[in-house]
Every structure is written in structure tokens, then in C-alpha cells.
Amino acid sequence: MGYKNSSYKYGITIHIGINYSPIAQIQTYAYFYIMYERKIIPNLNCGLDLIGEVLYGKWKIRLLWFINQGHKRPSELQRKIPDASRRVLNIQLKELEDHELVTKKIYPVVPPKVEYSLTEFGESVIPVVGALGQWGDQHEERLRDLIIKRYQAGNNAEK
């Protein structure tokens, strides 16, 4: 499989790839996807904006929590979050690494062994994540009902 990366001035990246089947010895399918790359610096005027930028992502808070609990290998994290694709987890782990919340250690063995751990900076956000989790637990029934109502209303509107 290979891909070509093309950037345009409007912040769009197009990835084009071709998968090749070694068994059938034919090209099985071609694909492309478009990713938006932010070109404008976001509003970073208050703590809520900053934490939103750092923790925005469907799985980031859970990744931080599970790494803190000792689940350090990518395969362990994948098992803890089975609804997330490996690709998305890798992207979000990379973003957490870029924001210096986690570090990645690659061991020089075959096959390569990778482990993630929280930095001191990453450990400082765990009490905040824990407080959010406690609030969610305290209001679990109400939140679940509200989310289901909203989901059902959205599905009925589409029909």
C-alpha cells in the first residue's frame, strides 16, 4: 500500500492510496480521503480554550486515564477502547505526545515494543479527569436519558 500526500493553500490534505493483494496479485481497490489541517491559530485566551485544544478528541481523556492505570502498550489501549480504530488511537496518542502529556518509548527489539507513559505534566491533569468522571457518575442516569432523547430526536427528524 502506498499513498501520495498533496497540500493546498486552503488547509486540505488529500491522501491517495492503492491497496494491492499479494494473494490475488491484483490491485484490489483504490481509496482517497481528505483531512482538514488547521491553518489558523485557535483562540487561546482562557484556560477553557487551552484545555479544549489539548483534550479535544473522542478518546484522549480515556487514553490518559488508562495510561495512568498502567495500560501502556498500544494493544492494551486498543482492548480498553475497542470502538476506536487503531489509526485514530495512534493519531490521538501522537497529539497527546505533542502536547507533552505522554511520552512514547520504543524498545529496540523485534518486533518493536512501544509503551506510553504519562509525563509529570500529564499526571497533573489526572485529578481533573477524575473529577469529570465523578460528576458523570453522579449524574449518570440523567445524562444517559438526555443523550438518548437527543439521539432519538435526531433520528426521527431524519426520517
PDB file of C-alpha atoms in Angstrom:
ATOM      1  CA  MET A   1       0.000   0.000   0.000  1.00  0.00           C
ATOM      2  CA  GLY A   2       1.262   3.431  -0.819  1.00  0.00           C
ATOM      3  CA  TYR A   3      -0.068   6.941  -0.645  1.00  0.00           C
ATOM      4  CA  LYS A   4       0.600  10.351  -2.023  1.00  0.00           C
ATOM      5  CA  ASN A   5       0.249  13.471   0.069  1.00  0.00           C
ATOM      6  CA  SER A   6      -0.711  16.760  -1.585  1.00  0.00           C
ATOM      7  CA  SER A   7      -1.225  20.040   0.265  1.00  0.00           C
ATOM      8  CA  TYR A   8      -3.207  23.010  -0.914  1.00  0.00           C
ATOM      9  CA  LYS A   9      -3.219  26.541   0.472  1.00  0.00           C
ATOM     10  CA  TYR A  10      -6.706  26.117   1.946  1.00  0.00           C
ATOM     11  CA  GLY A  11      -5.601  23.608   4.554  1.00  0.00           C
ATOM     12  CA  ILE A  12      -6.819  20.465   2.813  1.00  0.00           C
ATOM     13  CA  THR A  13      -4.601  17.415   2.535  1.00  0.00           C
ATOM     14  CA  ILE A  14      -5.552  14.682   0.106  1.00  0.00           C
ATOM     15  CA  HIS A  15      -4.198  11.178   0.672  1.00  0.00           C
ATOM     16  CA  ILE A  16      -4.442   8.803  -2.264  1.00  0.00           C
ATOM     17  CA  GLY A  17      -3.531   5.145  -1.951  1.00  0.00           C
ATOM     18  CA  ILE A  18      -3.780   1.843  -3.707  1.00  0.00           C
ATOM     19  CA  ASN A  19      -4.037  -1.482  -1.931  1.00  0.00           C
ATOM     20  CA  TYR A  20      -2.509  -4.460  -3.672  1.00  0.00           C
ATOM     21  CA  SER A  21      -3.454  -8.035  -2.907  1.00  0.00           C
ATOM     22  CA  PRO A  22      -0.351 -10.286  -2.897  1.00  0.00           C
ATOM     23  CA  ILE A  23      -2.565 -13.372  -2.922  1.00  0.00           C
ATOM     24  CA  ALA A  24      -4.651 -12.464  -5.944  1.00  0.00           C
ATOM     25  CA  GLN A  25      -1.752 -10.459  -7.421  1.00  0.00           C
ATOM     26  CA  ILE A  26      -4.119  -7.750  -8.486  1.00  0.00           C
ATOM     27  CA  GLN A  27      -4.918  -4.268  -7.359  1.00  0.00           C
ATOM     28  CA  THR A  28      -7.907  -4.766  -5.083  1.00  0.00           C
ATOM     29  CA  TYR A  29      -9.139  -1.209  -4.602  1.00  0.00           C
ATOM     30  CA  ALA A  30      -8.112   2.416  -4.627  1.00  0.00           C
ATOM     31  CA  TYR A  31      -9.092   4.929  -1.979  1.00  0.00           C
ATOM     32  CA  PHE A  32      -8.641   8.514  -1.008  1.00  0.00           C
ATOM     33  CA  TYR A  33      -9.584  10.623   1.950  1.00  0.00           C
ATOM     34  CA  ILE A  34      -9.395  14.288   2.736  1.00  0.00           C
ATOM     35  CA  MET A  35      -8.136  15.623   6.039  1.00  0.00           C
ATOM     36  CA  TYR A  36      -8.570  19.202   7.188  1.00  0.00           C
ATOM     37  CA  GLU A  37      -5.415  20.733   8.571  1.00  0.00           C
ATOM     38  CA  ARG A  38      -5.966  23.831  10.668  1.00  0.00           C
ATOM     39  CA  LYS A  39      -4.070  26.816   9.252  1.00  0.00           C
ATOM     40  CA  ILE A  40      -5.447  29.462  11.642  1.00  0.00           C
ATOM     41  CA  ILE A  41      -4.264  29.593  15.252  1.00  0.00           C
ATOM     42  CA  PRO A  42      -7.256  28.884  17.516  1.00  0.00           C
ATOM     43  CA  ASN A  43      -8.486  31.264  20.191  1.00  0.00           C
ATOM     44  CA  LEU A  44      -6.276  30.622  23.220  1.00  0.00           C
ATOM     45  CA  ASN A  45      -7.349  33.432  25.528  1.00  0.00           C
ATOM     46  CA  CYS A  46      -8.512  31.434  28.543  1.00  0.00           C
ATOM     47  CA  GLY A  47      -7.911  28.160  30.317  1.00  0.00           C
ATOM     48  CA  LEU A  48     -11.054  26.551  28.891  1.00  0.00           C
ATOM     49  CA  ASP A  49      -9.889  27.287  25.337  1.00  0.00           C
ATOM     50  CA  LEU A  50      -6.468  25.840  26.126  1.00  0.00           C
ATOM     51  CA  ILE A  51      -7.720  22.648  27.759  1.00  0.00           C
ATOM     52  CA  GLY A  52     -10.225  22.234  24.924  1.00  0.00           C
ATOM     53  CA  GLU A  53      -7.401  22.348  22.391  1.00  0.00           C
ATOM     54  CA  VAL A  54      -5.290  19.855  24.331  1.00  0.00           C
ATOM     55  CA  LEU A  55      -8.024  17.378  25.318  1.00  0.00           C
ATOM     56  CA  TYR A  56     -10.370  17.710  22.326  1.00  0.00           C
ATOM     57  CA  GLY A  57     -10.709  14.280  20.746  1.00  0.00           C
ATOM     58  CA  LYS A  58     -13.137  11.479  21.376  1.00  0.00           C
ATOM     59  CA  TRP A  59     -10.656   9.171  23.103  1.00  0.00           C
ATOM     60  CA  LYS A  60      -7.976  11.447  24.617  1.00  0.00           C
ATOM     61  CA  ILE A  61      -9.398  11.630  28.139  1.00  0.00           C
ATOM     62  CA  ARG A  62      -9.869   7.863  28.238  1.00  0.00           C
ATOM     63  CA  LEU A  63      -6.344   7.315  26.878  1.00  0.00           C
ATOM     64  CA  LEU A  64      -4.887   9.477  29.633  1.00  0.00           C
ATOM     65  CA  TRP A  65      -6.948   7.641  32.260  1.00  0.00           C
ATOM     66  CA  PHE A  66      -5.987   4.175  31.040  1.00  0.00           C
ATOM     67  CA  ILE A  67      -2.293   5.062  30.702  1.00  0.00           C
ATOM     68  CA  ASN A  68      -2.433   6.351  34.277  1.00  0.00           C
ATOM     69  CA  GLN A  69      -3.930   2.998  35.337  1.00  0.00           C
ATOM     70  CA  GLY A  70      -0.938   1.183  33.863  1.00  0.00           C
ATOM     71  CA  HIS A  71      -2.186   0.222  30.382  1.00  0.00           C
ATOM     72  CA  LYS A  72       0.845   1.352  28.415  1.00  0.00           C
ATOM     73  CA  ARG A  73       1.017  -0.766  25.261  1.00  0.00           C
ATOM     74  CA  PRO A  74      -0.997   0.253  22.158  1.00  0.00           C
ATOM     75  CA  SER A  75      -2.622  -3.201  22.065  1.00  0.00           C
ATOM     76  CA  GLU A  76      -3.741  -2.827  25.702  1.00  0.00           C
ATOM     77  CA  LEU A  77      -5.221   0.581  24.960  1.00  0.00           C
ATOM     78  CA  GLN A  78      -6.989  -0.845  21.906  1.00  0.00           C
ATOM     79  CA  ARG A  79      -8.546  -3.556  24.082  1.00  0.00           C
ATOM     80  CA  LYS A  80      -9.687  -0.947  26.620  1.00  0.00           C
ATOM     81  CA  ILE A  81     -11.261   1.176  23.845  1.00  0.00           C
ATOM     82  CA  PRO A  82     -12.488  -1.359  21.257  1.00  0.00           C
ATOM     83  CA  ASP A  83     -14.780   1.154  19.499  1.00  0.00           C
ATOM     84  CA  ALA A  84     -11.774   3.236  18.412  1.00  0.00           C
ATOM     85  CA  SER A  85      -9.759   2.307  15.362  1.00  0.00           C
ATOM     86  CA  ARG A  86      -6.023   1.752  15.760  1.00  0.00           C
ATOM     87  CA  ARG A  87      -5.398   4.669  13.388  1.00  0.00           C
ATOM     88  CA  VAL A  88      -7.477   7.123  15.447  1.00  0.00           C
ATOM     89  CA  LEU A  89      -5.855   5.976  18.690  1.00  0.00           C
ATOM     90  CA  ASN A  90      -2.411   6.476  17.154  1.00  0.00           C
ATOM     91  CA  ILE A  91      -3.338   9.975  15.974  1.00  0.00           C
ATOM     92  CA  GLN A  92      -4.688  10.942  19.378  1.00  0.00           C
ATOM     93  CA  LEU A  93      -1.696   9.426  21.190  1.00  0.00           C
ATOM     94  CA  LYS A  94       0.581  11.450  18.902  1.00  0.00           C
ATOM     95  CA  GLU A  95      -1.360  14.629  19.745  1.00  0.00           C
ATOM     96  CA  LEU A  96      -1.074  13.857  23.479  1.00  0.00           C
ATOM     97  CA  GLU A  97       2.638  13.335  22.933  1.00  0.00           C
ATOM     98  CA  ASP A  98       2.905  16.652  21.035  1.00  0.00           C
ATOM     99  CA  HIS A  99       1.178  18.380  23.971  1.00  0.00           C
ATOM    100  CA  GLU A 100       3.716  16.747  26.328  1.00  0.00           C
ATOM    101  CA  LEU A 101       1.091  14.829  28.301  1.00  0.00           C
ATOM    102  CA  VAL A 102       2.501  11.406  27.381  1.00  0.00           C
ATOM    103  CA  THR A 103       5.849  10.076  26.307  1.00  0.00           C
ATOM    104  CA  LYS A 104       6.420   7.221  23.907  1.00  0.00           C
ATOM    105  CA  LYS A 105       9.230   4.748  24.453  1.00  0.00           C
ATOM    106  CA  ILE A 106      10.241   2.427  21.615  1.00  0.00           C
ATOM    107  CA  TYR A 107      12.270  -0.602  22.672  1.00  0.00           C
ATOM    108  CA  PRO A 108      14.891  -1.848  20.179  1.00  0.00           C
ATOM    109  CA  VAL A 109      13.514  -5.382  19.852  1.00  0.00           C
ATOM    110  CA  VAL A 110      11.906  -7.364  17.052  1.00  0.00           C
ATOM    111  CA  PRO A 111       9.000  -6.963  16.756  1.00  0.00           C
ATOM    112  CA  PRO A 112       9.185  -3.380  18.042  1.00  0.00           C
ATOM    113  CA  LYS A 113       7.753  -2.813  21.504  1.00  0.00           C
ATOM    114  CA  VAL A 114       6.133   0.543  22.246  1.00  0.00           C
ATOM    115  CA  GLU A 115       4.955   1.856  25.607  1.00  0.00           C
ATOM    116  CA  TYR A 116       3.316   5.106  26.597  1.00  0.00           C
ATOM    117  CA  SER A 117       3.562   6.759  29.979  1.00  0.00           C
ATOM    118  CA  LEU A 118       2.319   9.993  31.476  1.00  0.00           C
ATOM    119  CA  THR A 119       4.707  12.877  31.873  1.00  0.00           C
ATOM    120  CA  GLU A 120       4.669  14.903  35.076  1.00  0.00           C
ATOM    121  CA  PHE A 121       2.573  17.428  33.138  1.00  0.00           C
ATOM    122  CA  GLY A 122       0.184  14.645  32.088  1.00  0.00           C
ATOM    123  CA  GLU A 123      -0.120  13.421  35.672  1.00  0.00           C
ATOM    124  CA  SER A 124      -1.229  16.924  36.682  1.00  0.00           C
ATOM    125  CA  VAL A 125      -4.426  16.611  34.576  1.00  0.00           C
ATOM    126  CA  ILE A 126      -5.496  13.257  36.092  1.00  0.00           C
ATOM    127  CA  PRO A 127      -7.270  14.822  39.126  1.00  0.00           C
ATOM    128  CA  VAL A 128      -9.293  16.959  36.687  1.00  0.00           C
ATOM    129  CA  VAL A 129     -10.188  13.892  34.602  1.00  0.00           C
ATOM    130  CA  GLY A 130     -11.128  12.048  37.802  1.00  0.00           C
ATOM    131  CA  ALA A 131     -13.394  14.934  38.881  1.00  0.00           C
ATOM    132  CA  LEU A 132     -15.131  14.896  35.469  1.00  0.00           C
ATOM    133  CA  GLY A 133     -15.635  11.139  35.802  1.00  0.00           C
ATOM    134  CA  GLN A 134     -17.118  11.528  39.289  1.00  0.00           C
ATOM    135  CA  TRP A 135     -19.523  14.213  38.024  1.00  0.00           C
ATOM    136  CA  GLY A 136     -20.561  11.870  35.205  1.00  0.00           C
ATOM    137  CA  ASP A 137     -21.093   9.025  37.693  1.00  0.00           C
ATOM    138  CA  GLN A 138     -23.179  11.258  39.985  1.00  0.00           C
ATOM    139  CA  HIS A 139     -25.429  12.315  37.094  1.00  0.00           C
ATOM    140  CA  GLU A 140     -25.246   9.079  35.103  1.00  0.00           C
ATOM    141  CA  GLU A 141     -28.974   8.379  34.803  1.00  0.00           C
ATOM    142  CA  ARG A 142     -29.912  11.945  33.878  1.00  0.00           C
ATOM    143  CA  LEU A 143     -27.094  12.292  31.347  1.00  0.00           C
ATOM    144  CA  ARG A 144     -27.893   8.922  29.758  1.00  0.00           C
ATOM    145  CA  ASP A 145     -31.596   9.864  29.412  1.00  0.00           C
ATOM    146  CA  LEU A 146     -30.744  13.243  27.883  1.00  0.00           C
ATOM    147  CA  ILE A 147     -28.284  11.738  25.411  1.00  0.00           C
ATOM    148  CA  ILE A 148     -30.738   9.013  24.346  1.00  0.00           C
ATOM    149  CA  LYS A 149     -33.561  11.591  23.948  1.00  0.00           C
ATOM    150  CA  ARG A 150     -31.351  13.784  21.773  1.00  0.00           C
ATOM    151  CA  TYR A 151     -30.227  10.819  19.695  1.00  0.00           C
ATOM    152  CA  GLN A 152     -33.802   9.620  19.181  1.00  0.00           C
ATOM    153  CA  ALA A 153     -34.991  13.139  18.279  1.00  0.00           C
ATOM    154  CA  GLY A 154     -32.205  13.424  15.700  1.00  0.00           C
ATOM    155  CA  ASN A 155     -33.092  10.070  14.150  1.00  0.00           C
ATOM    156  CA  ASN A 156     -36.817  10.951  13.996  1.00  0.00           C
ATOM    157  CA  ALA A 157     -36.022  14.278  12.291  1.00  0.00           C
ATOM    158  CA  GLU A 158     -34.050  12.475   9.545  1.00  0.00           C
ATOM    159  CA  LYS A 159     -36.975  10.214   8.648  1.00  0.00           C
TER     160      LYS A 159
END
